[in-house]
PDB file of C-alpha atoms in Angstrom:
ATOM      1  CA  MET Q 447       4.874-101.552 265.266  1.00  0.00           C
ATOM      2  CA  SER Q 448       1.107-101.257 265.222  1.00  0.00           C
ATOM      3  CA  GLU Q 449      -1.104-102.683 262.522  1.00  0.00           C
ATOM      4  CA  ILE Q 450      -1.284-100.634 259.342  1.00  0.00           C
ATOM      5  CA  VAL Q 451      -4.224 -98.204 259.311  1.00  0.00           C
ATOM      6  CA  ASP Q 452      -5.939 -98.191 255.921  1.00  0.00           C
ATOM      7  CA  ASP Q 453      -7.295 -94.616 256.045  1.00  0.00           C
ATOM      8  CA  ILE Q 454      -3.880 -93.003 256.606  1.00  0.00           C
ATOM      9  CA  LYS Q 455      -1.985 -92.248 253.402  1.00  0.00           C
ATOM     10  CA  PHE Q 456       1.676 -91.824 254.281  1.00  0.00           C
ATOM     11  CA  ILE Q 457       2.982 -90.932 250.793  1.00  0.00           C
ATOM     12  CA  ASP Q 458       1.052 -88.670 248.413  1.00  0.00           C
ATOM     13  CA  GLU Q 459       1.083 -88.642 244.620  1.00  0.00           C
ATOM     14  CA  GLU Q 460       4.082 -86.284 244.587  1.00  0.00           C
ATOM     15  CA  GLY Q 461       6.127 -88.599 246.776  1.00  0.00           C
ATOM     16  CA  LYS Q 462       5.804 -86.368 249.849  1.00  0.00           C
ATOM     17  CA  ARG Q 463       5.134 -87.691 253.340  1.00  0.00           C
ATOM     18  CA  ILE Q 464       2.467 -86.480 255.755  1.00  0.00           C
ATOM     19  CA  ASP Q 465       4.873 -83.890 257.193  1.00  0.00           C
ATOM     20  CA  GLY Q 466       6.039 -82.708 253.754  1.00  0.00           C
ATOM     21  CA  ARG Q 467       9.392 -84.490 253.699  1.00  0.00           C
ATOM     22  CA  ARG Q 468      10.776 -86.673 250.940  1.00  0.00           C
ATOM     23  CA  VAL Q 469      11.163 -90.379 251.661  1.00  0.00           C
ATOM     24  CA  ASP Q 470      14.934 -89.948 252.151  1.00  0.00           C
ATOM     25  CA  GLU Q 471      14.798 -86.707 254.163  1.00  0.00           C
ATOM     26  CA  MET Q 472      15.473 -86.342 257.893  1.00  0.00           C
ATOM     27  CA  ARG Q 473      13.669 -84.107 260.329  1.00  0.00           C
ATOM     28  CA  PRO Q 474      15.578 -80.979 261.450  1.00  0.00           C
ATOM     29  CA  LEU Q 475      18.352 -81.862 263.917  1.00  0.00           C
ATOM     30  CA  LYS Q 476      20.094 -79.567 266.393  1.00  0.00           C
ATOM     31  CA  ILE Q 477      22.723 -80.590 268.979  1.00  0.00           C
ATOM     32  CA  GLU Q 478      24.390 -78.531 271.715  1.00  0.00           C
ATOM     33  CA  ALA Q 479      27.323 -79.883 273.734  1.00  0.00           C
ATOM     34  CA  GLY Q 480      28.328 -78.944 277.283  1.00  0.00           C
ATOM     35  CA  VAL Q 481      24.928 -77.753 278.492  1.00  0.00           C
ATOM     36  CA  LEU Q 482      25.166 -79.071 282.091  1.00  0.00           C
ATOM     37  CA  LYS Q 483      27.865 -77.591 284.333  1.00  0.00           C
ATOM     38  CA  ARG Q 484      27.828 -80.316 287.001  1.00  0.00           C
ATOM     39  CA  ALA Q 485      28.148 -83.243 284.576  1.00  0.00           C
ATOM     40  CA  ASP Q 486      31.527 -84.359 283.229  1.00  0.00           C
ATOM     41  CA  GLY Q 487      29.995 -84.244 279.762  1.00  0.00           C
ATOM     42  CA  SER Q 488      26.560 -83.400 278.399  1.00  0.00           C
ATOM     43  CA  ALA Q 489      24.535 -82.771 275.268  1.00  0.00           C
ATOM     44  CA  TYR Q 490      21.083 -81.476 274.396  1.00  0.00           C
ATOM     45  CA  LEU Q 491      19.392 -82.636 271.198  1.00  0.00           C
ATOM     46  CA  GLU Q 492      16.299 -81.515 269.315  1.00  0.00           C
ATOM     47  CA  TRP Q 493      15.312 -83.812 266.458  1.00  0.00           C
ATOM     48  CA  GLY Q 494      11.968 -82.983 264.948  1.00  0.00           C
ATOM     49  CA  ASP Q 495       9.681 -82.923 267.974  1.00  0.00           C
ATOM     50  CA  ASN Q 496      12.080 -85.019 270.077  1.00  0.00           C
ATOM     51  CA  LYS Q 497      13.918 -83.253 272.886  1.00  0.00           C
ATOM     52  CA  VAL Q 498      16.623 -85.262 274.645  1.00  0.00           C
ATOM     53  CA  MET Q 499      19.213 -84.488 277.326  1.00  0.00           C
ATOM     54  CA  ALA Q 500      22.262 -86.711 277.892  1.00  0.00           C
ATOM     55  CA  ALA Q 501      24.738 -86.476 280.775  1.00  0.00           C
ATOM     56  CA  VAL Q 502      27.927 -88.442 281.454  1.00  0.00           C
ATOM     57  CA  TYR Q 503      29.700 -88.938 284.789  1.00  0.00           C
ATOM     58  CA  GLY Q 504      33.028 -90.687 285.107  1.00  0.00           C
ATOM     59  CA  PRO Q 505      35.108 -92.655 284.791  1.00  0.00           C
ATOM     60  CA  ARG Q 506      34.546 -93.031 288.539  1.00  0.00           C
ATOM     61  CA  GLU Q 507      34.594 -95.739 291.164  1.00  0.00           C
ATOM     62  CA  CYS Q 508      32.187 -98.508 290.258  1.00  0.00           C
ATOM     63  CA  HIS Q 509      29.320 -99.237 292.634  1.00  0.00           C
ATOM     64  CA  PRO Q 510      28.287-101.830 293.596  1.00  0.00           C
ATOM     65  CA  ARG Q 511      31.825-103.204 293.796  1.00  0.00           C
ATOM     66  CA  HIS Q 512      30.891-106.678 292.566  1.00  0.00           C
ATOM     67  CA  MET Q 513      30.207-105.119 289.139  1.00  0.00           C
ATOM     68  CA  GLN Q 514      33.811-103.949 288.766  1.00  0.00           C
ATOM     69  CA  ASN Q 515      35.773-105.368 285.859  1.00  0.00           C
ATOM     70  CA  PRO Q 516      39.519-105.639 286.616  1.00  0.00           C
ATOM     71  CA  SER Q 517      40.482-105.127 282.970  1.00  0.00           C
ATOM     72  CA  ARG Q 518      38.161-102.362 281.791  1.00  0.00           C
ATOM     73  CA  ALA Q 519      35.473 -99.835 282.660  1.00  0.00           C
ATOM     74  CA  ILE Q 520      31.813-100.715 282.439  1.00  0.00           C
ATOM     75  CA  ILE Q 521      29.306 -98.390 280.810  1.00  0.00           C
ATOM     76  CA  GLN Q 522      26.071 -98.083 282.736  1.00  0.00           C
ATOM     77  CA  CYS Q 523      23.284 -96.376 280.809  1.00  0.00           C
ATOM     78  CA  ARG Q 524      19.934 -95.188 282.117  1.00  0.00           C
ATOM     79  CA  TYR Q 525      17.440 -94.233 279.397  1.00  0.00           C
ATOM     80  CA  ASN Q 526      14.300 -92.644 280.780  1.00  0.00           C
ATOM     81  CA  MET Q 527      11.224 -91.069 279.235  1.00  0.00           C
ATOM     82  CA  MET Q 528       9.808 -88.325 281.437  1.00  0.00           C
ATOM     83  CA  SER Q 529       6.173 -88.845 282.376  1.00  0.00           C
ATOM     84  CA  PHE Q 530       5.203 -85.689 280.429  1.00  0.00           C
ATOM     85  CA  SER Q 531       7.219 -86.606 277.303  1.00  0.00           C
ATOM     86  CA  VAL Q 532       4.226 -88.173 275.516  1.00  0.00           C
ATOM     87  CA  SER Q 533       0.599 -87.105 275.146  1.00  0.00           C
ATOM     88  CA  ASP Q 534      -0.662 -90.000 277.281  1.00  0.00           C
ATOM     89  CA  ARG Q 535       1.020 -89.448 280.638  1.00  0.00           C
ATOM     90  CA  LYS Q 536       3.637 -92.144 281.175  1.00  0.00           C
ATOM     91  CA  ARG Q 537       4.033 -93.878 284.526  1.00  0.00           C
ATOM     92  CA  PRO Q 538       7.292 -92.633 286.121  1.00  0.00           C
ATOM     93  CA  GLY Q 539      10.221 -95.000 286.505  1.00  0.00           C
ATOM     94  CA  PRO Q 540      11.858 -97.685 284.382  1.00  0.00           C
ATOM     95  CA  ASP Q 541       9.748-100.110 282.363  1.00  0.00           C
ATOM     96  CA  ARG Q 542      10.618-103.071 280.162  1.00  0.00           C
ATOM     97  CA  ARG Q 543      11.179-100.894 277.092  1.00  0.00           C
ATOM     98  CA  SER Q 544      13.460 -98.386 278.825  1.00  0.00           C
ATOM     99  CA  ILE Q 545      15.529-101.184 280.383  1.00  0.00           C
ATOM    100  CA  GLU Q 546      15.975-102.805 276.950  1.00  0.00           C
ATOM    101  CA  ILE Q 547      16.943 -99.508 275.306  1.00  0.00           C
ATOM    102  CA  SER Q 548      19.393 -98.743 278.129  1.00  0.00           C
ATOM    103  CA  LYS Q 549      21.072-102.086 277.487  1.00  0.00           C
ATOM    104  CA  ILE Q 550      21.433-101.708 273.720  1.00  0.00           C
ATOM    105  CA  ILE Q 551      22.782 -98.157 274.047  1.00  0.00           C
ATOM    106  CA  SER Q 552      25.359 -99.366 276.589  1.00  0.00           C
ATOM    107  CA  GLU Q 553      26.431-102.149 274.231  1.00  0.00           C
ATOM    108  CA  ALA Q 554      26.751 -99.776 271.270  1.00  0.00           C
ATOM    109  CA  LEU Q 555      28.866 -97.314 273.260  1.00  0.00           C
ATOM    110  CA  GLU Q 556      31.104-100.057 274.655  1.00  0.00           C
ATOM    111  CA  ASN Q 557      32.170-100.763 271.067  1.00  0.00           C
ATOM    112  CA  VAL Q 558      33.685 -97.290 270.640  1.00  0.00           C
ATOM    113  CA  VAL Q 559      34.908 -96.257 274.107  1.00  0.00           C
ATOM    114  CA  PHE Q 560      38.442 -97.298 275.096  1.00  0.00           C
ATOM    115  CA  THR Q 561      37.170 -98.929 278.271  1.00  0.00           C
ATOM    116  CA  GLU Q 562      40.474-100.761 278.755  1.00  0.00           C
ATOM    117  CA  ASN Q 563      42.029 -97.422 279.759  1.00  0.00           C
ATOM    118  CA  PHE Q 564      39.924 -97.284 282.923  1.00  0.00           C
ATOM    119  CA  PRO Q 565      39.857-100.656 284.718  1.00  0.00           C
ATOM    120  CA  ARG Q 566      37.567-101.142 287.730  1.00  0.00           C
ATOM    121  CA  THR Q 567      35.615 -97.973 286.989  1.00  0.00           C
ATOM    122  CA  SER Q 568      32.162 -97.048 285.765  1.00  0.00           C
ATOM    123  CA  ILE Q 569      31.165 -94.571 283.082  1.00  0.00           C
ATOM    124  CA  ASP Q 570      27.581 -93.578 283.821  1.00  0.00           C
ATOM    125  CA  VAL Q 571      25.372 -92.295 280.999  1.00  0.00           C
ATOM    126  CA  TYR Q 572      21.983 -90.745 281.730  1.00  0.00           C
ATOM    127  CA  ILE Q 573      19.527 -90.075 278.910  1.00  0.00           C
ATOM    128  CA  GLU Q 574      16.341 -88.143 279.664  1.00  0.00           C
ATOM    129  CA  VAL Q 575      13.684 -87.873 276.964  1.00  0.00           C
ATOM    130  CA  LEU Q 576      11.890 -84.592 277.636  1.00  0.00           C
ATOM    131  CA  GLN Q 577       9.598 -84.784 274.603  1.00  0.00           C
ATOM    132  CA  ALA Q 578       9.052 -87.815 272.384  1.00  0.00           C
ATOM    133  CA  ASN Q 579       7.940 -88.219 268.788  1.00  0.00           C
ATOM    134  CA  ALA Q 580       9.437 -91.462 267.405  1.00  0.00           C
ATOM    135  CA  GLY Q 581      13.095 -92.407 267.195  1.00  0.00           C
ATOM    136  CA  THR Q 582      13.973 -91.645 270.812  1.00  0.00           C
ATOM    137  CA  ARG Q 583      16.439 -94.535 271.106  1.00  0.00           C
ATOM    138  CA  VAL Q 584      18.525 -93.315 268.169  1.00  0.00           C
ATOM    139  CA  ALA Q 585      18.210 -89.735 269.409  1.00  0.00           C
ATOM    140  CA  GLY Q 586      19.370 -90.824 272.866  1.00  0.00           C
ATOM    141  CA  LEU Q 587      22.344 -92.736 271.475  1.00  0.00           C
ATOM    142  CA  THR Q 588      23.324 -89.817 269.232  1.00  0.00           C
ATOM    143  CA  ALA Q 589      23.197 -87.385 272.169  1.00  0.00           C
ATOM    144  CA  ALA Q 590      25.024 -89.776 274.518  1.00  0.00           C
ATOM    145  CA  SER Q 591      27.884 -90.108 272.035  1.00  0.00           C
ATOM    146  CA  VAL Q 592      28.372 -86.330 272.007  1.00  0.00           C
ATOM    147  CA  ALA Q 593      28.171 -86.202 275.815  1.00  0.00           C
ATOM    148  CA  LEU Q 594      30.922 -88.837 276.093  1.00  0.00           C
ATOM    149  CA  ALA Q 595      33.167 -86.831 273.781  1.00  0.00           C
ATOM    150  CA  ASP Q 596      32.366 -83.681 275.755  1.00  0.00           C
ATOM    151  CA  ALA Q 597      33.507 -85.507 278.909  1.00  0.00           C
ATOM    152  CA  GLY Q 598      36.885 -86.115 277.264  1.00  0.00           C
ATOM    153  CA  ILE Q 599      36.499 -89.889 277.335  1.00  0.00           C
ATOM    154  CA  PRO Q 600      38.701 -91.539 274.664  1.00  0.00           C
ATOM    155  CA  MET Q 601      36.627 -93.041 271.845  1.00  0.00           C
ATOM    156  CA  ARG Q 602      37.287 -94.600 268.459  1.00  0.00           C
ATOM    157  CA  ASP Q 603      34.746 -92.226 266.972  1.00  0.00           C
ATOM    158  CA  LEU Q 604      31.354 -90.635 267.477  1.00  0.00           C
ATOM    159  CA  VAL Q 605      28.240 -92.768 267.018  1.00  0.00           C
ATOM    160  CA  PRO Q 606      25.413 -91.340 264.887  1.00  0.00           C
ATOM    161  CA  ALA Q 607      22.155 -93.282 264.738  1.00  0.00           C
ATOM    162  CA  VAL Q 608      18.906 -93.059 262.777  1.00  0.00           C
ATOM    163  CA  ALA Q 609      15.738 -95.059 262.183  1.00  0.00           C
ATOM    164  CA  VAL Q 610      14.532 -96.184 258.759  1.00  0.00           C
ATOM    165  CA  GLY Q 611      11.073 -97.645 258.246  1.00  0.00           C
ATOM    166  CA  LYS Q 612       8.431 -98.711 255.787  1.00  0.00           C
ATOM    167  CA  ALA Q 613       4.996 -97.229 255.119  1.00  0.00           C
ATOM    168  CA  ASP Q 614       2.650 -97.482 252.133  1.00  0.00           C
ATOM    169  CA  GLY Q 615       5.185 -99.868 250.600  1.00  0.00           C
ATOM    170  CA  HIS Q 616       7.874 -97.153 250.622  1.00  0.00           C
ATOM    171  CA  ILE Q 617      11.147 -97.163 252.559  1.00  0.00           C
ATOM    172  CA  ILE Q 618      11.291 -93.925 254.563  1.00  0.00           C
ATOM    173  CA  LEU Q 619      14.054 -92.273 256.560  1.00  0.00           C
ATOM    174  CA  ASP Q 620      13.643 -90.950 260.121  1.00  0.00           C
ATOM    175  CA  LEU Q 621      10.070 -91.918 260.969  1.00  0.00           C
ATOM    176  CA  ASN Q 622       7.769 -89.436 262.687  1.00  0.00           C
ATOM    177  CA  GLY Q 623       5.188 -90.439 265.292  1.00  0.00           C
ATOM    178  CA  LYS Q 624       2.400 -91.546 262.936  1.00  0.00           C
ATOM    179  CA  GLU Q 625       4.787 -93.396 260.631  1.00  0.00           C
ATOM    180  CA  ASP Q 626       6.282 -95.174 263.631  1.00  0.00           C
ATOM    181  CA  ASN Q 627       2.904 -96.093 265.130  1.00  0.00           C
ATOM    182  CA  PHE Q 628       1.115 -97.170 261.957  1.00  0.00           C
ATOM    183  CA  GLY Q 629       3.849 -98.092 259.465  1.00  0.00           C
ATOM    184  CA  SER Q 630       4.812-101.672 258.700  1.00  0.00           C
ATOM    185  CA  ALA Q 631       8.517-101.708 259.686  1.00  0.00           C
ATOM    186  CA  ASP Q 632      11.038 -99.877 261.855  1.00  0.00           C
ATOM    187  CA  LEU Q 633      14.819-100.315 261.616  1.00  0.00           C
ATOM    188  CA  PRO Q 634      16.986 -98.361 264.116  1.00  0.00           C
ATOM    189  CA  ILE Q 635      20.622 -98.286 262.955  1.00  0.00           C
ATOM    190  CA  ALA Q 636      23.828 -96.888 264.465  1.00  0.00           C
ATOM    191  CA  MET Q 637      27.086 -96.914 262.574  1.00  0.00           C
ATOM    192  CA  ILE Q 638      30.518 -95.324 262.311  1.00  0.00           C
ATOM    193  CA  PRO Q 639      30.440 -93.478 258.956  1.00  0.00           C
ATOM    194  CA  ARG Q 640      34.233 -93.433 258.597  1.00  0.00           C
ATOM    195  CA  THR Q 641      34.456 -97.246 258.581  1.00  0.00           C
ATOM    196  CA  GLY Q 642      30.873 -98.303 257.805  1.00  0.00           C
ATOM    197  CA  GLU Q 643      30.861-100.454 260.951  1.00  0.00           C
ATOM    198  CA  VAL Q 644      27.305-101.112 262.185  1.00  0.00           C
ATOM    199  CA  LEU Q 645      27.001-100.903 265.988  1.00  0.00           C
ATOM    200  CA  LEU Q 646      23.241-101.285 266.303  1.00  0.00           C
ATOM    201  CA  MET Q 647      20.585-102.719 264.013  1.00  0.00           C
ATOM    202  CA  GLN Q 648      17.161-103.898 265.136  1.00  0.00           C
ATOM    203  CA  MET Q 649      14.195-104.874 262.998  1.00  0.00           C
ATOM    204  CA  ASP Q 650      10.571-104.487 264.007  1.00  0.00           C
ATOM    205  CA  GLY Q 651       8.381-105.580 261.085  1.00  0.00           C
ATOM    206  CA  HIS Q 652       9.291-106.993 257.680  1.00  0.00           C
ATOM    207  CA  MET Q 653      11.362-105.859 254.686  1.00  0.00           C
ATOM    208  CA  THR Q 654      12.512-107.658 251.564  1.00  0.00           C
ATOM    209  CA  MET Q 655      16.250-107.886 250.901  1.00  0.00           C
ATOM    210  CA  GLU Q 656      15.926-105.153 248.275  1.00  0.00           C
ATOM    211  CA  GLU Q 657      14.094-102.921 250.755  1.00  0.00           C
ATOM    212  CA  LEU Q 658      16.710-103.632 253.415  1.00  0.00           C
ATOM    213  CA  ASP Q 659      19.501-102.650 251.021  1.00  0.00           C
ATOM    214  CA  LEU Q 660      17.702 -99.375 250.287  1.00  0.00           C
ATOM    215  CA  ALA Q 661      17.110 -98.768 254.006  1.00  0.00           C
ATOM    216  CA  LEU Q 662      20.801 -99.279 254.727  1.00  0.00           C
ATOM    217  CA  SER Q 663      21.785 -96.859 251.966  1.00  0.00           C
ATOM    218  CA  TYR Q 664      19.425 -94.221 253.431  1.00  0.00           C
ATOM    219  CA  ALA Q 665      20.849 -94.859 256.908  1.00  0.00           C
ATOM    220  CA  LYS Q 666      24.457 -94.605 255.748  1.00  0.00           C
ATOM    221  CA  LYS Q 667      23.873 -91.240 254.108  1.00  0.00           C
ATOM    222  CA  ALA Q 668      21.888 -89.936 257.084  1.00  0.00           C
ATOM    223  CA  CYS Q 669      24.484 -91.097 259.614  1.00  0.00           C
ATOM    224  CA  GLN Q 670      27.117 -89.077 257.769  1.00  0.00           C
ATOM    225  CA  GLU Q 671      24.886 -85.985 258.021  1.00  0.00           C
ATOM    226  CA  ILE Q 672      24.283 -86.631 261.732  1.00  0.00           C
ATOM    227  CA  TYR Q 673      28.000 -87.222 262.290  1.00  0.00           C
ATOM    228  CA  ASP Q 674      28.792 -83.824 260.787  1.00  0.00           C
ATOM    229  CA  ILE Q 675      26.246 -82.181 263.118  1.00  0.00           C
ATOM    230  CA  GLN Q 676      27.751 -83.992 266.124  1.00  0.00           C
ATOM    231  CA  ARG Q 677      31.245 -82.798 265.203  1.00  0.00           C
ATOM    232  CA  ASP Q 678      30.000 -79.252 264.651  1.00  0.00           C
ATOM    233  CA  ALA Q 679      28.402 -79.236 268.125  1.00  0.00           C
ATOM    234  CA  LEU Q 680      31.722 -80.223 269.700  1.00  0.00           C
ATOM    235  CA  HIS Q 681      33.682 -77.710 267.621  1.00  0.00           C
ATOM    236  CA  ARG Q 682      31.337 -74.910 268.722  1.00  0.00           C
ATOM    237  CA  ARG Q 683      31.590 -76.062 272.333  1.00  0.00           C
ATOM    238  CA  TYR Q 684      35.374 -75.956 272.443  1.00  0.00           C
ATOM    239  CA  ALA Q 685      35.693 -72.846 270.300  1.00  0.00           C
ATOM    240  CA  SER Q 686      33.533 -70.967 272.805  1.00  0.00           C
ATOM    241  CA  GLN Q 687      35.468 -72.492 275.711  1.00  0.00           C
ATOM    242  CA  ALA Q 688      38.785 -71.449 274.167  1.00  0.00           C
ATOM    243  CA  GLY Q 689      37.430 -67.946 273.652  1.00  0.00           C
ATOM    244  CA  THR Q 690      36.431 -67.713 277.310  1.00  0.00           C
ATOM    245  CA  GLU Q 691      39.887 -68.853 278.437  1.00  0.00           C
ATOM    246  CA  ASP Q 692      41.546 -66.279 276.156  1.00  0.00           C
ATOM    247  CA  ASP Q 693      39.359 -63.537 277.647  1.00  0.00           C
ATOM    248  CA  ASN Q 694      40.370 -64.611 281.152  1.00  0.00           C
ATOM    249  CA  ASP Q 695      44.057 -64.576 280.162  1.00  0.00           C
ATOM    250  CA  ASP Q 696      43.652 -61.061 278.762  1.00  0.00           C
ATOM    251  CA  ASP Q 697      42.064 -59.931 282.029  1.00  0.00           C
ATOM    252  CA  ASP Q 698      45.042 -61.318 283.967  1.00  0.00           C
ATOM    253  CA  ASP Q 699      47.402 -59.194 281.841  1.00  0.00           C
ATOM    254  CA  LEU Q 700      45.551 -55.951 282.563  1.00  0.00           C
ATOM    255  CA  PRO Q 701      47.223 -53.612 285.095  1.00  0.00           C
ATOM    256  CA  ASP Q 702      45.456 -53.071 288.397  1.00  0.00           C
ATOM    257  CA  GLU Q 703      43.268 -49.993 288.433  1.00  0.00           C
ATOM    258  CA  GLU Q 704      44.538 -47.167 290.556  1.00  0.00           C
ATOM    259  CA  ALA Q 705      42.537 -46.444 293.647  1.00  0.00           C
TER     260      ALA Q 705
END
């Protein structure tokens, strides 16, 4: 987090934020599953001004071989921000931040995937941030979870994630770019709504215990909303796929046209 900027007022007298949202309101979220034909599973996500693509390949033979685990699959994640994803052109290639985010996303996903079903293999997850405006790690994790399900990889459940922060002394849900850059705290959280199990929680900044409790309550409610959107994306994906298969079956039943 950057230092607080005194001349930016994040919450007005009516309790509205600089983008018009309430303190406990998320930005608009849209998810589409199965958007890449050549990937085993994929998802495209738009969350506010964030645009993220996730692709999954595998389980497949693990390379290099010395990384193989004889009892389970490993999840290798590559999180990458495209050089044009931010206003100040980013240097291409992995940096310290992207390597760290790749690692924490891998660890979160390993807690829900039945990796023991696929020993000595690798499940490769690629996350490309096409446009960034705060919260890209939780957006990437949310999209990757849908892509894994789209690939048919057995999982305990989907993983929704969201960031909660603090600005002007208020706890706020789903920070935008200015709130992320100039607020006083940022708390990315991933959890399984069905069980309440927390898979990821990082703190950048400071909150009191009371503020943390409020942040967690915001996150829990938001993760349920995100979870419902994830499930809806997968339902739409397989409903359309089933419809296509039915159309093909109907075509097979049609008599050949006479010459």
